[in-house]
Amino acid sequence: MLRRHRRTRGAVQRRLAGLPLLLAVVTGVAGCSAGPFNSAPPTIEPAQPAASPPASQNPAGAVRPLGGRATAAIFDGGSRQLAVLTPGADPAAPATLTEFGDPRTPPRVIDLPGPASALTGDGRGTAYLATRGGYLVVDLSAAHATQVPVANAAQTDFTAIAQRADGTLVLGTDDGAVYTFASRSPETVKTATIAGRNKIFARVDALAAQGNTTVVLDRGQTSVTTIGADGHVEQALRAGEGATTLAADPLGRVLVADTRGGQLLVYGVDPLILRQAYPVRQSPYGLAGSRGLAWVSQTASNVVIGYDLSTGIPVERVRYPTVQQPNSLAFDEASGTLYVVSGSGAGVQVIEHAAGAP
């Protein structure tokens, strides 16, 4: 088994060595309307989370039921609710957004008007979701969803979404483009107008905003790339051996899970630089940032770990057994509550005062 693992990793490393990097400053395509490469960027097989075994320990905290295979979660401070995205039974089926608030009341399910592939929020009561042809705006208090089309993009599959500090929405696509929009009030427009478009990726799998800088994750190229406030591509770096997820934290960092390489990667964004890399075994995948700890789930062992990044080398402070398939994490900074959302229908785990005693 060990010999086979070494052969597999060696093959991945050889394929990585064959990938030309966007690396450092991407001057050749640094424009608001950067055109596509003449040919598709070379890629490797994208990494995936482990298929988790059944939970062998009782999950820490409380578990609230949630069916379906949830794919994303955010905690909204304005409405004091956790919002969880669950796709439909097939890719074209409408998705649902489930709100978890007071534990004494049942969660509220919002039926979305179409499929959705990614989720973000403004922290003040509004959630945004990527969908085919545009994005969805959800008023979490009113449980109301509205679809906003993107001009001249009716057939575009949007796969990632983030909101910058200035309110601007940024969307990514399955064919490797990043769209930046003109409005800083994206919930008010009837049709979204494109301010900039960069098509230099194989696929945009995830986006995160740190201030007005957008960080792009491309799993096939296992790379992270920054796009500045002006919409120009800035820098790019290789991200481990198989990066899968990323998350911004409140202290200006961007966390990346290198699932295939078994690492937590910690980046600064101005400029883009790898500040810390630390081994996290058992297929790290779910991420959440907080002021105190960086949270990482291990999908091969149903565990979540909180790391202190303040010393320059991540230090494990706490770990908890989780629900099966802990793919999505969210954190409530005000109460210190960590939410662990199962990707296999095992529910939503609620761990109060997760960093330690209040």
mmCIF file of N, CA and C in Angstrom, residues 75-78 119-128 162-164 167:
data_model
loop_
_atom_site.group_PDB
_atom_site.id
_atom_site.type_symbol
_atom_site.label_atom_id
_atom_site.label_comp_id
_atom_site.label_asym_id
_atom_site.label_seq_id
_atom_site.Cartn_x
_atom_site.Cartn_y
_atom_site.Cartn_z
ATOM 1 N N PHE A 75 -21.978 31.761 7.801
ATOM 2 C CA PHE A 75 -22.706 32.310 8.938
ATOM 3 C C PHE A 75 -22.918 33.787 8.678
ATOM 4 N N ASP A 76 -24.177 34.228 8.783
ATOM 5 C CA ASP A 76 -24.533 35.623 8.547
ATOM 6 C C ASP A 76 -24.726 36.328 9.880
ATOM 7 N N GLY A 77 -23.848 37.285 10.181
ATOM 8 C CA GLY A 77 -23.928 37.990 11.448
ATOM 9 C C GLY A 77 -25.127 38.900 11.561
ATOM 10 N N GLY A 78 -25.608 39.433 10.429
ATOM 11 C CA GLY A 78 -26.744 40.337 10.476
ATOM 12 C C GLY A 78 -28.024 39.667 10.909
ATOM 13 N N LEU A 119 -21.697 29.844 -2.807
ATOM 14 C CA LEU A 119 -22.419 30.685 -1.847
ATOM 15 C C LEU A 119 -21.461 31.664 -1.187
ATOM 16 N N THR A 120 -21.913 32.908 -1.031
ATOM 17 C CA THR A 120 -21.212 33.896 -0.216
ATOM 18 C C THR A 120 -22.256 34.810 0.403
ATOM 19 N N GLY A 121 -21.830 35.751 1.231
ATOM 20 C CA GLY A 121 -22.781 36.653 1.867
ATOM 21 C C GLY A 121 -22.113 37.949 2.262
ATOM 22 N N ASP A 122 -22.945 38.957 2.556
ATOM 23 C CA ASP A 122 -22.394 40.258 2.953
ATOM 24 C C ASP A 122 -22.284 40.414 4.463
ATOM 25 N N GLY A 123 -22.753 39.408 5.220
ATOM 26 C CA GLY A 123 -22.702 39.486 6.674
ATOM 27 C C GLY A 123 -23.752 40.386 7.277
ATOM 28 N N ARG A 124 -24.638 40.920 6.457
ATOM 29 C CA ARG A 124 -25.667 41.856 6.926
ATOM 30 C C ARG A 124 -27.067 41.411 6.520
ATOM 31 N N GLY A 125 -27.237 40.131 6.246
ATOM 32 C CA GLY A 125 -28.570 39.628 5.958
ATOM 33 C C GLY A 125 -28.837 39.237 4.529
ATOM 34 N N THR A 126 -27.829 39.340 3.657
ATOM 35 C CA THR A 126 -28.016 38.980 2.256
ATOM 36 C C THR A 126 -27.009 37.915 1.850
ATOM 37 N N ALA A 127 -27.501 36.885 1.176
ATOM 38 C CA ALA A 127 -26.643 35.838 0.620
ATOM 39 C C ALA A 127 -26.666 35.932 -0.894
ATOM 40 N N TYR A 128 -25.554 35.557 -1.514
ATOM 41 C CA TYR A 128 -25.431 35.539 -2.970
ATOM 42 C C TYR A 128 -24.976 34.149 -3.395
ATOM 43 N N ALA A 162 -17.718 35.565 -4.875
ATOM 44 C CA ALA A 162 -17.194 36.254 -3.693
ATOM 45 C C ALA A 162 -17.646 37.699 -3.756
ATOM 46 N N GLN A 163 -17.687 38.353 -2.598
ATOM 47 C CA GLN A 163 -18.012 39.776 -2.544
ATOM 48 C C GLN A 163 -16.865 40.533 -1.903
ATOM 49 N N ARG A 164 -16.380 41.551 -2.593
ATOM 50 C CA ARG A 164 -15.283 42.363 -2.083
ATOM 51 C C ARG A 164 -15.770 43.302 -0.985
ATOM 52 N N GLY A 167 -18.280 45.972 -1.859
ATOM 53 C CA GLY A 167 -19.599 45.520 -2.295
ATOM 54 C C GLY A 167 -19.627 44.863 -3.655
#
